[in-house]
Structure formats: structure tokens, C-alpha cells
CSV table of C-alpha atoms and ligand atoms in Angstrom, one decimal:
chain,number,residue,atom,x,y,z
C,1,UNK,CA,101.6,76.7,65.6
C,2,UNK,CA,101.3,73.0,65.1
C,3,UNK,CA,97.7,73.2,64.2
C,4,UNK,CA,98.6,75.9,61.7
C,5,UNK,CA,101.2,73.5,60.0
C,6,UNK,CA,98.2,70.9,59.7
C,7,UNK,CA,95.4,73.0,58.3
C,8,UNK,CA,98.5,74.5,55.9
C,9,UNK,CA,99.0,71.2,55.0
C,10,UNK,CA,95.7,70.3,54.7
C,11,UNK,CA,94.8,72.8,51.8
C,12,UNK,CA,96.0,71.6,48.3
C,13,UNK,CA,98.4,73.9,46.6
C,14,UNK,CA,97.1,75.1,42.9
C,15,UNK,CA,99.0,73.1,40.7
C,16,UNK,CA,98.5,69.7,42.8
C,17,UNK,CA,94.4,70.4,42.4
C,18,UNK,CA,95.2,71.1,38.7
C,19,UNK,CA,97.0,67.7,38.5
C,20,UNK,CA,93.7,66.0,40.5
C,21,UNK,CA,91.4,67.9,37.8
C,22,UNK,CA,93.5,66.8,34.7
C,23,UNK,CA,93.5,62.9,35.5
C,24,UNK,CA,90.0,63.1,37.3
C,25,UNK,CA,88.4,64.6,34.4
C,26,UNK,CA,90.0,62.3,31.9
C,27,UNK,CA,89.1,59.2,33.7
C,28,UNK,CA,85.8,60.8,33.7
C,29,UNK,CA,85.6,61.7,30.0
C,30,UNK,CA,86.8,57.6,29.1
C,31,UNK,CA,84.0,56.6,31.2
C,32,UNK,CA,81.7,58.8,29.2
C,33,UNK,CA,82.9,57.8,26.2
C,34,UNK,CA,82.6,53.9,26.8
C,35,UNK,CA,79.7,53.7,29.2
C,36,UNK,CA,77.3,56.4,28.4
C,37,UNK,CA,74.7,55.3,25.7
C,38,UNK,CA,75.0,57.8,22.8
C,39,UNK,CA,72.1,60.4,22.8
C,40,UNK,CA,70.8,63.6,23.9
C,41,UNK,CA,71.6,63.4,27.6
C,42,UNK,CA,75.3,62.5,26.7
C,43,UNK,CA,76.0,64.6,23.5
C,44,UNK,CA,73.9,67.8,23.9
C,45,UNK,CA,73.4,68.1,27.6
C,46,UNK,CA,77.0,67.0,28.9
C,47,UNK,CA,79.7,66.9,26.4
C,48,UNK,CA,78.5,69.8,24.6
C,49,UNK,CA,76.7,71.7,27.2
C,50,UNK,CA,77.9,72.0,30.5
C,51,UNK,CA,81.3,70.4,29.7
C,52,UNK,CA,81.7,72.4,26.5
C,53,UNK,CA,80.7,76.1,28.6
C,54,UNK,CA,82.6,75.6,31.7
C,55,UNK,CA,86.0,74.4,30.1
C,56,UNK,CA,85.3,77.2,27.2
C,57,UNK,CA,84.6,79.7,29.3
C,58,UNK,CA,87.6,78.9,31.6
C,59,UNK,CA,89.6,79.4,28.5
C,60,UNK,CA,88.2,82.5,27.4
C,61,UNK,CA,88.3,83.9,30.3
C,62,UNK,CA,92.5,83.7,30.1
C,63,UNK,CA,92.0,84.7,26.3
C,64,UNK,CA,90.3,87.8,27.2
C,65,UNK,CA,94.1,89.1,29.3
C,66,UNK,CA,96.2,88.1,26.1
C,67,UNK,CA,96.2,91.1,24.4
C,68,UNK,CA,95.6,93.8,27.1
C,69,UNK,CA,98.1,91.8,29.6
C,70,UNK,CA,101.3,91.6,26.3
C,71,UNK,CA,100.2,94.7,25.2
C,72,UNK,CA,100.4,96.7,28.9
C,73,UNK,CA,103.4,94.5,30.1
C,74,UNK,CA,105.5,95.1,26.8
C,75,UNK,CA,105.3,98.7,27.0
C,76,UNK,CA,106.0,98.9,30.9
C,77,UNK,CA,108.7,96.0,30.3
C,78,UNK,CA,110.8,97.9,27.4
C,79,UNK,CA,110.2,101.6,28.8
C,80,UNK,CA,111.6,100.0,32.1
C,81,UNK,CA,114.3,98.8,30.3
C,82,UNK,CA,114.7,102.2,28.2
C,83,UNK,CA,118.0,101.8,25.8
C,84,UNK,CA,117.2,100.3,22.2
C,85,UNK,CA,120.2,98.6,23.1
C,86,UNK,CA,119.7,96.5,25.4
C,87,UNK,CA,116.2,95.9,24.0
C,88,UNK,CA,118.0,95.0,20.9
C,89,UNK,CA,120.3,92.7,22.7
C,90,UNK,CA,117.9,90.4,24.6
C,91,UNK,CA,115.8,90.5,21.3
C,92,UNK,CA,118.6,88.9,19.7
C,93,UNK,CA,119.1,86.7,21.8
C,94,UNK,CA,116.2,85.1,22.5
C,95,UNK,CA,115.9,84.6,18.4
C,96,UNK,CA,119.1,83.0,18.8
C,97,UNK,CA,118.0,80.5,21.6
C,98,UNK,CA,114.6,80.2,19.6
C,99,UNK,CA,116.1,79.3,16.1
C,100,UNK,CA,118.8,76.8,18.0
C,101,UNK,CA,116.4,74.8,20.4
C,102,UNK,CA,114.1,74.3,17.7
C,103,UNK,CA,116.8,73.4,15.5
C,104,UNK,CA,117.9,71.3,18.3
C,105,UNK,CA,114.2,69.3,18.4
C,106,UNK,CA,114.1,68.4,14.9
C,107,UNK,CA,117.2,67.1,15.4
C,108,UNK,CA,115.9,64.9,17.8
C,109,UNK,CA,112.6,63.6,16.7
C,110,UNK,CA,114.3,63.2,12.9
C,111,UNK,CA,116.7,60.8,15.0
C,112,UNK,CA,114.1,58.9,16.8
C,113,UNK,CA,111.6,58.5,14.0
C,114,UNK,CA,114.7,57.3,12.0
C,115,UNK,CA,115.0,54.8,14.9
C,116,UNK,CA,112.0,53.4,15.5
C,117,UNK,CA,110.6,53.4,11.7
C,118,UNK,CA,106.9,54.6,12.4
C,119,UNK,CA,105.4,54.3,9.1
C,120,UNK,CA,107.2,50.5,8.3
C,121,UNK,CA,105.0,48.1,7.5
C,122,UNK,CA,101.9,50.5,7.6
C,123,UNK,CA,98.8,50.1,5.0
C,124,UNK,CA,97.2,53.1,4.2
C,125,UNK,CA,94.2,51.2,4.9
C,126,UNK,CA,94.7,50.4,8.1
C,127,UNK,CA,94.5,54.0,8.9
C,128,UNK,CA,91.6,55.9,9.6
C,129,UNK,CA,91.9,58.8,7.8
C,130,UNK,CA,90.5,62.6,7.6
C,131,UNK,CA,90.1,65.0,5.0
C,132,UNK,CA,92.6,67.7,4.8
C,133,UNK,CA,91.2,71.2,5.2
C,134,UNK,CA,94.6,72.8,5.7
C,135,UNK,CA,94.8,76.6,5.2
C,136,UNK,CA,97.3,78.0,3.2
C,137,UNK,CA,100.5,78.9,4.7
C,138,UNK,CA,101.5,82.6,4.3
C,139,UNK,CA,104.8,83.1,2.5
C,140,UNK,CA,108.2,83.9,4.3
C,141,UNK,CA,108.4,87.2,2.8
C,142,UNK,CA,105.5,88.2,4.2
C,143,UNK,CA,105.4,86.8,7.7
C,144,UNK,CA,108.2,89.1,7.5
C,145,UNK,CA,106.4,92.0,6.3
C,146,UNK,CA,103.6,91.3,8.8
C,147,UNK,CA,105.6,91.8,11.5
C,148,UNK,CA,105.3,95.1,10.6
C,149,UNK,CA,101.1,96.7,11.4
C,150,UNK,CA,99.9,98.6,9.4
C,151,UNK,CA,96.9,99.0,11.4
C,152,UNK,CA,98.2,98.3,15.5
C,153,UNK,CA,94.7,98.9,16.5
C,154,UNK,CA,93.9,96.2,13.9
C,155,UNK,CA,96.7,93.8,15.2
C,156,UNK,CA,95.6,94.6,18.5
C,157,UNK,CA,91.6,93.6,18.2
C,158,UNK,CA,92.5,90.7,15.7
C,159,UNK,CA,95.4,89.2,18.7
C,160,UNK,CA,98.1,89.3,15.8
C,161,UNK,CA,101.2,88.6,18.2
C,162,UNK,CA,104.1,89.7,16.6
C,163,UNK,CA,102.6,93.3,15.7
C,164,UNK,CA,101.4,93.8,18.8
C,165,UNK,CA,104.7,93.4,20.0
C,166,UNK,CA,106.6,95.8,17.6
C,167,UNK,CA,104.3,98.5,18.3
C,168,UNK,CA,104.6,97.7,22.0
C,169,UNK,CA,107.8,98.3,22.0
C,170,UNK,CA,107.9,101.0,20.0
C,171,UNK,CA,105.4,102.9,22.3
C,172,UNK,CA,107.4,101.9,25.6
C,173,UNK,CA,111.1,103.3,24.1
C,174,UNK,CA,109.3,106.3,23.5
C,175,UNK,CA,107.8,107.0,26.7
C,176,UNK,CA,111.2,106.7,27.9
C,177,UNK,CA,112.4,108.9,26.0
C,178,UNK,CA,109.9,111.5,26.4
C,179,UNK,CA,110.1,110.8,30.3
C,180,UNK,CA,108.3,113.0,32.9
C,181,UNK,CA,106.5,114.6,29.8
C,182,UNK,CA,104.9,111.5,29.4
C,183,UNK,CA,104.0,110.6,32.7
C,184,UNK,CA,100.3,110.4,33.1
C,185,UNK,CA,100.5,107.9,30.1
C,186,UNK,CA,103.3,106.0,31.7
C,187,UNK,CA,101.5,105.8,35.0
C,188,UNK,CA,98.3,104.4,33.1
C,189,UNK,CA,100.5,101.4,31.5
C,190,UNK,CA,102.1,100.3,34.4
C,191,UNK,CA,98.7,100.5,36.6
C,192,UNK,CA,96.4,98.5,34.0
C,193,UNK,CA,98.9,96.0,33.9
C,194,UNK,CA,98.9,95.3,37.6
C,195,UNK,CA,95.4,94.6,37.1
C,196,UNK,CA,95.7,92.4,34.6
C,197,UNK,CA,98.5,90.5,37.0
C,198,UNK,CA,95.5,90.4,39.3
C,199,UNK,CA,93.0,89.4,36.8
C,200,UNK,CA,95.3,86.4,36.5
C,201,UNK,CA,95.3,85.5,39.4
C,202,UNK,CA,91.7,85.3,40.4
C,203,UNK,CA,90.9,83.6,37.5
C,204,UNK,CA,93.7,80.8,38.2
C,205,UNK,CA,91.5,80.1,41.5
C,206,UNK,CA,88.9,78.2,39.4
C,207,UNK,CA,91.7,76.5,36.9
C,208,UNK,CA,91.0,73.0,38.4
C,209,UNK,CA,87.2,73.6,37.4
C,210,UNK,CA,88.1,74.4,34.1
C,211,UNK,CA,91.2,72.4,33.2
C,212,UNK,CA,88.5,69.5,34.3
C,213,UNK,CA,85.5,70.4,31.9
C,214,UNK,CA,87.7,70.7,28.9
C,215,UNK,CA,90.2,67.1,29.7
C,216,UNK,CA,86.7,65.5,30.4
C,217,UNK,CA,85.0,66.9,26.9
C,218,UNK,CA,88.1,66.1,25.2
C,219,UNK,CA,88.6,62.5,26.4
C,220,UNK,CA,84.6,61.8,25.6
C,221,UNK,CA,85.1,62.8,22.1
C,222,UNK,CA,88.3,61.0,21.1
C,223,UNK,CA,87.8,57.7,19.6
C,224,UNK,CA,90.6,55.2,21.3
C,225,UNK,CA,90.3,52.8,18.4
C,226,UNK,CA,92.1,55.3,15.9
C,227,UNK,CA,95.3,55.1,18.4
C,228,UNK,CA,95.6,51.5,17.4
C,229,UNK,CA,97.3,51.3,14.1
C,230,UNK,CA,99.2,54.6,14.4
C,231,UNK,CA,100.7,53.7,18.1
C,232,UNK,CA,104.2,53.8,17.1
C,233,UNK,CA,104.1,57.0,15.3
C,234,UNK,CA,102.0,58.4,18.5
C,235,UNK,CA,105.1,56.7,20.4
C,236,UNK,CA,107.9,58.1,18.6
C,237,UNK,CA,106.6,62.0,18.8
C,238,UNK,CA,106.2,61.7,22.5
C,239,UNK,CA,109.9,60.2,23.1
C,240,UNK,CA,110.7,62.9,21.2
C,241,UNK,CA,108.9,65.3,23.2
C,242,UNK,CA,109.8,64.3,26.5
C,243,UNK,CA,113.7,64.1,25.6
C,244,UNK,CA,113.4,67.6,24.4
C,245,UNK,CA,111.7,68.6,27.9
C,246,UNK,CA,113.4,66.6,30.4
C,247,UNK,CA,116.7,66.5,28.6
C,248,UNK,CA,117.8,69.1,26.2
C,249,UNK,CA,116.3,71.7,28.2
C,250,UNK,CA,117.7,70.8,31.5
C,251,UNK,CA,121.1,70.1,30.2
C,252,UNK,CA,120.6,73.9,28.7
C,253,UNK,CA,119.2,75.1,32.0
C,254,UNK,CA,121.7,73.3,33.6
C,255,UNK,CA,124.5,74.2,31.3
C,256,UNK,CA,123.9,78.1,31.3
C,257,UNK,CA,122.6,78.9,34.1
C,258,UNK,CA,123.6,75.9,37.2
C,259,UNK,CA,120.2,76.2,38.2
C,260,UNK,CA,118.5,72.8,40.0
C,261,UNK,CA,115.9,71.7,36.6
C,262,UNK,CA,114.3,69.8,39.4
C,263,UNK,CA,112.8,73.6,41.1
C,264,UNK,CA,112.7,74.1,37.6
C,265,UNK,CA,110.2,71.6,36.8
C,266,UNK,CA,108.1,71.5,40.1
C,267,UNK,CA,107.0,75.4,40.1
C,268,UNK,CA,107.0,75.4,35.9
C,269,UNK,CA,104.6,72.3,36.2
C,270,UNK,CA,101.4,73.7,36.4
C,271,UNK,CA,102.0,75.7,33.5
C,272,UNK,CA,102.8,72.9,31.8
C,273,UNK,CA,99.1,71.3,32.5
C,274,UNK,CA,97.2,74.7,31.7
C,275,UNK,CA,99.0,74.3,27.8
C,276,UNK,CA,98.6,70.4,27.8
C,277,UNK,CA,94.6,71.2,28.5
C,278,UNK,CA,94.0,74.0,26.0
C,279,UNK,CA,96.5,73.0,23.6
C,280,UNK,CA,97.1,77.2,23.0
C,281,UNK,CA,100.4,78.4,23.7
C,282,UNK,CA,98.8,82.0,23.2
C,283,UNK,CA,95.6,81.7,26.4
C,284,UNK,CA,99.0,80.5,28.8
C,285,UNK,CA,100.8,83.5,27.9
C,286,UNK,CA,99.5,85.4,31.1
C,287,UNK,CA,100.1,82.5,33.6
C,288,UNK,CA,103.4,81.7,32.0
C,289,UNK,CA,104.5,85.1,32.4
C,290,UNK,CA,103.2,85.4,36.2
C,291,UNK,CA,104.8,82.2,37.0
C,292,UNK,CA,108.2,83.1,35.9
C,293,UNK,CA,108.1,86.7,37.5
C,294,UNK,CA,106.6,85.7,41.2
C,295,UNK,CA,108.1,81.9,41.1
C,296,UNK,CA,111.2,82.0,38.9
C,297,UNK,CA,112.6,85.0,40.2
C,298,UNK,CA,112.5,85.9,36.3
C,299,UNK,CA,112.8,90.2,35.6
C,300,UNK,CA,109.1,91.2,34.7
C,301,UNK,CA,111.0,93.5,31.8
C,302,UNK,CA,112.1,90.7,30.2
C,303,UNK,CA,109.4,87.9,30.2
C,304,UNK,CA,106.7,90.3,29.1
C,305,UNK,CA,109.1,90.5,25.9
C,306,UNK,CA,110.1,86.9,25.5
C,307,UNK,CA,106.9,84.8,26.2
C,308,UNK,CA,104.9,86.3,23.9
C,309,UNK,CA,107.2,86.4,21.3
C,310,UNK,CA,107.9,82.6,22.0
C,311,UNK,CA,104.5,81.5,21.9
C,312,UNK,CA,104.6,83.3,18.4
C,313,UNK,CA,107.5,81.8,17.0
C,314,UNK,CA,109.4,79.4,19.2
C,315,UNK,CA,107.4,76.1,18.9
C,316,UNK,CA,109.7,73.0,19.4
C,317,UNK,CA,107.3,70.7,20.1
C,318,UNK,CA,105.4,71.6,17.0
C,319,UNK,CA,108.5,70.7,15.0
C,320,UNK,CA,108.9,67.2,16.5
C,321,UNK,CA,105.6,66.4,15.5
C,322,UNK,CA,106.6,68.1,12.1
C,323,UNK,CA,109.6,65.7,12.0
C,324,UNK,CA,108.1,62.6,13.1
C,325,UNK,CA,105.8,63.2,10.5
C,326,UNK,CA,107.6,63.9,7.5
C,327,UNK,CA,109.6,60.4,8.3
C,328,UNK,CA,106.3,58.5,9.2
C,329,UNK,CA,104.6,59.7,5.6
C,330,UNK,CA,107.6,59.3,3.1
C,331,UNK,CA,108.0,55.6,5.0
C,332,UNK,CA,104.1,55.3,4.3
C,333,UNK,CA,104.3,56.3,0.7
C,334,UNK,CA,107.6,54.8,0.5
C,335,UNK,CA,109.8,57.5,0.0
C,336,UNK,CA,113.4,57.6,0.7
C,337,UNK,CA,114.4,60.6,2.4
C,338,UNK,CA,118.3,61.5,1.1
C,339,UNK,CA,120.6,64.0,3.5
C,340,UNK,CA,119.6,67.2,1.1
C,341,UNK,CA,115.9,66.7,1.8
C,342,UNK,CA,116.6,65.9,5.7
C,343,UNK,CA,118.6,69.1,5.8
C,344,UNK,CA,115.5,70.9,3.8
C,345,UNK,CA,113.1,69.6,6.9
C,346,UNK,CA,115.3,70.8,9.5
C,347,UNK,CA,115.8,74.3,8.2
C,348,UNK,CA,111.7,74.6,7.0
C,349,UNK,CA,110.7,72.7,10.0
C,350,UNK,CA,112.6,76.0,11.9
C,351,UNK,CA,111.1,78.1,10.1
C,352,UNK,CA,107.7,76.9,9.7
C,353,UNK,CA,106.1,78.0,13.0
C,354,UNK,CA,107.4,81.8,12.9
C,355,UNK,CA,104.9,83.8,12.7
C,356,UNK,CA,102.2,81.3,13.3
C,357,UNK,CA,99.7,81.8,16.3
C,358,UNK,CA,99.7,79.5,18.9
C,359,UNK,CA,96.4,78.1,18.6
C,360,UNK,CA,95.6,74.4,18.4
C,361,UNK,CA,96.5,72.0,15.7
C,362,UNK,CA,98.2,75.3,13.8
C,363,UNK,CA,101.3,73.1,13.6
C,364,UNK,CA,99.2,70.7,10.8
C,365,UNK,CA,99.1,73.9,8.8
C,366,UNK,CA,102.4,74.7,8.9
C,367,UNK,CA,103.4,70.6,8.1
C,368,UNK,CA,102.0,71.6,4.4
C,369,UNK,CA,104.8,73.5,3.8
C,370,UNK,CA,107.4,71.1,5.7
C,371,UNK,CA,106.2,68.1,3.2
C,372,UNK,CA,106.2,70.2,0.4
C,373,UNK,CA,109.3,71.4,0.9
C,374,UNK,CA,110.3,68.0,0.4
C,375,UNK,CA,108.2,66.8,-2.8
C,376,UNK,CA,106.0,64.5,0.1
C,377,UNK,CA,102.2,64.2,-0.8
C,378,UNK,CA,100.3,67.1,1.8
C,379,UNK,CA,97.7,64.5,1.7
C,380,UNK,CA,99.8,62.5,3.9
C,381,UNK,CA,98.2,65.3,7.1
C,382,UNK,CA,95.1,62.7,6.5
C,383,UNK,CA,96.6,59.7,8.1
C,384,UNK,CA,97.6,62.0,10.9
C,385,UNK,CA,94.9,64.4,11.6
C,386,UNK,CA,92.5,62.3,13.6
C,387,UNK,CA,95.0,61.7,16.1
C,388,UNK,CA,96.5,64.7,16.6
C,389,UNK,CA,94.6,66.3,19.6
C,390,UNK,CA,96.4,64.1,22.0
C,391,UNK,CA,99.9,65.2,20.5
C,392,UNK,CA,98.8,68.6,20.2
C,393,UNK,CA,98.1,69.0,23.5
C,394,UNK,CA,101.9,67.3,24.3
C,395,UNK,CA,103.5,69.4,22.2
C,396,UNK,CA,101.9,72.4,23.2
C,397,UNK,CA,103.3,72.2,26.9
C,398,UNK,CA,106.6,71.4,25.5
C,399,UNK,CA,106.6,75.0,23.1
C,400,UNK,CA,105.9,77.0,26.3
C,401,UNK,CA,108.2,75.2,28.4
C,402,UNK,CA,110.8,75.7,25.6
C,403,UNK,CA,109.7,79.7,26.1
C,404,UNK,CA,110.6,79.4,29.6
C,405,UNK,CA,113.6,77.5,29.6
C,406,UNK,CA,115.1,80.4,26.7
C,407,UNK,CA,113.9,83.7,28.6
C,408,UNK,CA,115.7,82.3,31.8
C,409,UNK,CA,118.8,81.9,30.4
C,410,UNK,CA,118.6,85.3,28.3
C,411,UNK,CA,117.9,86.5,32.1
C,412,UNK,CA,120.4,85.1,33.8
C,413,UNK,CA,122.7,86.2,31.0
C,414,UNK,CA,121.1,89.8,31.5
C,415,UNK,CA,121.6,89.7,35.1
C,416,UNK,CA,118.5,89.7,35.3
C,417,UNK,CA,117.3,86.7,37.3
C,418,UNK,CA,116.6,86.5,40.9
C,419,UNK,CA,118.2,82.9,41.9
C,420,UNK,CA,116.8,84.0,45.5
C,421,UNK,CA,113.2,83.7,44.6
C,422,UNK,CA,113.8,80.7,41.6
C,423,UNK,CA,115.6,78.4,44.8
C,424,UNK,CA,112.9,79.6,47.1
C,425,UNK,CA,110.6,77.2,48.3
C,426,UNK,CA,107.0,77.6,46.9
C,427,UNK,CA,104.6,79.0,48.4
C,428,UNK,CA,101.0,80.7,48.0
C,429,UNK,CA,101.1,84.5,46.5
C,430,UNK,CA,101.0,86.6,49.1
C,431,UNK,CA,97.6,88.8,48.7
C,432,UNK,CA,98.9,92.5,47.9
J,1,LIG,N1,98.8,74.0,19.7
J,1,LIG,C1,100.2,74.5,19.5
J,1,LIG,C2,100.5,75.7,20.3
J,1,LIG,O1,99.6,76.4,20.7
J,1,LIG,C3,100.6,74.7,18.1
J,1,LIG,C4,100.5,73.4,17.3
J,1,LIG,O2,101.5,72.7,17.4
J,1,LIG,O3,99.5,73.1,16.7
J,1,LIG,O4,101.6,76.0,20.7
């Protein structure tokens, strides 16, 4: 028994060798970047060879259950849960939460960046700066209408979120209705999902491999003397980003549901690393969903609904950057924000990441339409872009966490939450 204990305690759990992999393959990936002499060997062979393949592939390999995995999950979740009602009900609510934590972030970083005055005493020239390539943003009335597929096989091969999941759902309340008639069909959703589930899994059991190929190609590309001039800026988003995570949210976790955020945090954690590595809200999708069914005690029915939809259109973190930065460029140009235009950046800032992917640096896209929504200069992005990997990949763990922290409430509210298995005490899935 006791020798059992020791060998148990022996094996690293996942999220501890994820944790090893993120700082090991960052320290390796400064070393590279300082130490190694610039050349073939370094550039070809290791940052954008083997580091580049092993990290990509890593991440492809969770890519490739997106759309299959939402797609399966969604119709088992909302045939499971049958009644438009009901659907209808934790659909609303979830916008609700969405809208009001992201509301809720802008809030905060438009506070903070008010505070510490990131773009005072800043010369443009001082700041290395990129040119903008931004993509035009889509209009509101039709990320609306897109919601909408008119192809869902289209959607489905393109990874367009938020058709996939109206058609989803769509096909799930009918198979409820139709019932035994539809059975064969039924029974073919539900199974290819729980390979998918599975598929998760085995590819979480090289994570650490991959979560340390791509920190360690990152880290050798970034250029540490960019940081220098735009520190405070770099300082104010992540304030902002860790009050939203390890206050707002907990006082909302705490507040709604009288769950511990400590649990919380601990079994959500890894999660948290996967998005901080990839920087894409959309490849954690499948492990974000497994995590809050098997660890959270989270109802399958409604996480296969909510995550997805959140990584679509609940980005928080996005917006604090998006707030920061309005208030770090009109201080750089020398603007003077009044209360109508702060107002205007809360309420675009909102609305700017619906309907947007969850891919990296989409939230510089969306920050066009934030500035100009103000009269502020989009060529302000520049001064930002060349930093913004590091923040992106911040921010990125805070939108799903954001996710997380919304569907548990909606589940608790639904009575739909197992506190048994959230306040159990973690341990390895048990192979089925
Ligand atoms: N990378 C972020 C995400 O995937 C989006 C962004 O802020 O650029 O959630």
C-alpha cells in the first residue's frame, strides 16, 4: 500500500508536466535567442524545423477535434436536453453572462490604463513599430446574418463557429423530436462523440511535448528589446487581466455559485496553459469542454453549447487589451478621451469580438473598429503589434477561463452542476 502511495506520488500529474514544459521551454527558447549564433543550424533546423513541427503538429492535432467534437457534442448536448425552451433559456443566459463580464473587463482595464497613464511621456520614436495589415472587420449586421449558414457543410469545412452551432442545434431538437424514428442517427452522434472525448484524451498525453516546442519557438523569436519602451502599457494590460481572472471571476464564482475558486483554479489551470501556449481559444475548445465535464462536475449538455459559443464571442481578455489600448494610443497621439467616447469603447469594445474566431492576434483586427469608433488613428495598432504575442497569449487564457467561469454558473443555475465531482479531489481519468 505504502509503496503504491510512493510510485503514485512519484508520477507527475498532467497539468504539473505542462507547467515544467511551459517554463522549461521558455528558458530554453531565451537561451536560443541570446546564445545561439544566428544561422542555419538555429533558424532552419531548430526554430523552424523541429520546434516549428512538433509544437504545430501538437496543435493541429487538437485543431483537427474542433469541428467534429462541437459539431457531435452539440447535437448530442441539445437533443439530450430536447425542449427549445430550455435550450432557449441557457442560450440566453449565457449571452447575458457573456455581454456583462466583458462589459465588466473593459470596465476594468479602461480604469487601470486611466491609472497608470501608459502612453504619457511616450515618443513615437521610441517605439518600434510594424506595419498594419489589419483585415477588414465585417459589419454588425452581418455577423448577424452569418450566424445564419447558408451552406452548414460550408460552415462546417471552413470551422465557422457560430453556424456550426445553429445548425447543431437545429439538427439535435429535431432528432428529439422525431425520437425512436431517428434512432440509428441518434446513436451515430452520441458514439462519434465519445470518440472524439477519447481522441482528446490521448492526444493530451503528449501536451508537455508540444506545449514545449511551441513556448520554446515562440520565446526564440521574440525580440526582448521591443518590451522596453512599451513596458508600462505591457504592465497595465496584464493587471488588468489578472484582476479580471483572479478577481472578478471568483467573486462571480463565488457570488453565484459558493463554490471554493481555489478547486476552481487548480483543476481549470491546465487549461489555462494549453490557451496561453497556442494563443487560440478555438484548438482548447475540446480540452476545455473535457475538463469541465470529468473535473468540474459541469453537465456535458450544457458545455458542449457554451464553450464553443464563448470562444466565439465571449473574449474578455481581448477587450482589456482593446481598452488598454485605446487609452495608451489617444495618450500617444494626445487625444483626450471625453465620457461619450469612453462609453462608445465600452459598448464597441463588447461588441467587437462577436462573431470573431478565436485565433491568435484576431483581437488587433477587431481594435480597428474599437479606435475608429472613436475618431483614434488605426495606425496607432503599429506601436502595438510587435508586442502583442506575449499579451495575446495572456489574454487568450483569460477568454476561455471567462468561458468557464459563465457556463458554471448557467449550470449551477440549471441544476445542472455536479458540486460532488467539482469538490472532488483530482485525480487521473479513469481508463473506460
Ligand atoms: N487569441 C485570442 C483568442 O483566441 C483572440 C485575440 O485576442 O486575438 O481568444
Amino acid at each position: 500500500m505504502a509503496a503504491k502511495e510512493k510510485t503514485e506520488k512519484k508520477k507527475l500529474g498532467l497539468s504539473s508536466q505542462i507547467f515544467i514544459a511551459l517554463i522549461g521551454g521558455a528558458i530554453v527558447g531565451v537561451l536560443i535567442h541570446y546564445f545561439m549564433p544566428e544561422g542555419y543550424i538555429r533558424d532552419t533546423i531548430i526554430i523552424n524545423g523541429i520546434l516549428y513541427v512538433i509544437g504545430q503538429g501538437f496543435v493541429r492535432l487538437l485543431q483537427m477535434l474542433v469541428v467534429p467534437l462541437v459539431f457531435c457534442s452539440l447535437v448530442c448536448g441539445s437533443m439530450a436536453i430536447g425542449d427549445t425552451k430550455t435550450l432557449g433559456g441557457v442560450g440566453v443566459r449565457i449571452i447575458i453572462f457573456y455581454l456583462c463580464t466583458t462589459a465588466l473587463a473593459v470596465c476594468v482595464a479602461l480604469s487601470i490604463a486611466s491609472l497608470i497613464n501608459p502612453g504619457i511621456g511616450i515618443s513615437l520614436d521610441a517605439i518600434e513599430t510594424s506595419e498594419v495589415t489589419v483585415a477588414e472587420s465585417t459589419s454588425f449586421a452581418d455577423t448577424l446574418l452569418n450566424i445564419i449558414p447558408k451552406n452548414p457543410i460550408n460552415s462546417l469545412a471552413e470551422g465557422d463557429m457560430l453556424p456550426i452551432i445553429v445548425f447543431a442545434l437545429f439538427v439535435g431538437v429535431m432528432l428529439a423530436k422525431l425520437g425512436s424514428k431517428a434512432s440509428t442517427v441518434a446513436n451515430f452522434f452520441s458514439q462519434f462523440n465519445d470518440v472524439m472525448m477519447e481522441m482528446t484524451m490521448s492526444i493530451m498525453t503528449i501536451a508537455p511535448i508540444g506545449v514545449f516546442c511551441m513556448i520554446a519557438k515562440t520565446f526564440a523569436g521574440i525580440g526582448f528589446d521591443a518590451f522596453l519602451p512599451m513596458l508600462k502599457y505591457m504592465g497595465s494590460v496584464t493587471l488588468a487581466l489578472v484582476i479580471q481572472c483572479f478577481g472578478v471571476y471568483m467573486l462571480l464564482l463565488v457570488v453565484f455559485t459558493r463554490l471554493n475558486p481555489i478547486t476552481f483554479l487548480k483543476k481549470f489551470f491546465p487549461v489555462q496553459m494549453f490557451a496561453f501556449t497556442t494563443a487560440t481559444s478555438n484548438a482548447t475548445i475540446p480540452l476545455s469542454i473535457d475538463t469541465l465535464t470529468n473535473k468540474l462536475g459541469v453537465s456535458r449538455k450544457i458545455c458542449s453549447f457554451t464553450i464553443p459559443l464563448g470562444a466565439t464571442i465571449n473574449m474578455d481578455g481581448t477587450s482589456i487589451m482593446q481598452g488598454v489600448a485605446v487609452i495608451f494610443i489617444a495618450q500617444v497621439y494626445g487625444v483626450n478621451l471625453g465620457p461619450a467616447e469612453i462609453l462608445t469603447v465600452i459598448a464597441t469594445a463588447t461588441l467587437a469580438s462577436i462573431g470573431t474566431a478565436g485565433v491568435p492576434s484576431v483581437g488587433l483586427v477587431t481594435l480597428s473598429m474599437v479606435l475608429s469608433s472613436v475618431g483614434l488613428p488605426t495606425e496607432g495598432i503599429a506601436l502595438i503589434m510587435g508586442i502583442d504575442r506575449i499579451l495575446d497569449m495572456l489574454r487568450t487564457a483569460v477568454n476561455i477561463t471567462g468561458d468557464a467561469v459563465c457556463t458554471i454558473i448557467v449550470s449551477h443555475q440549471n441544476h445542472a452542476l455536479n458540486r460532488e465531482i467539482f469538490n472532488r479531489e483530482d485525480v487521473a481519468p479513469a481508463k473506460k
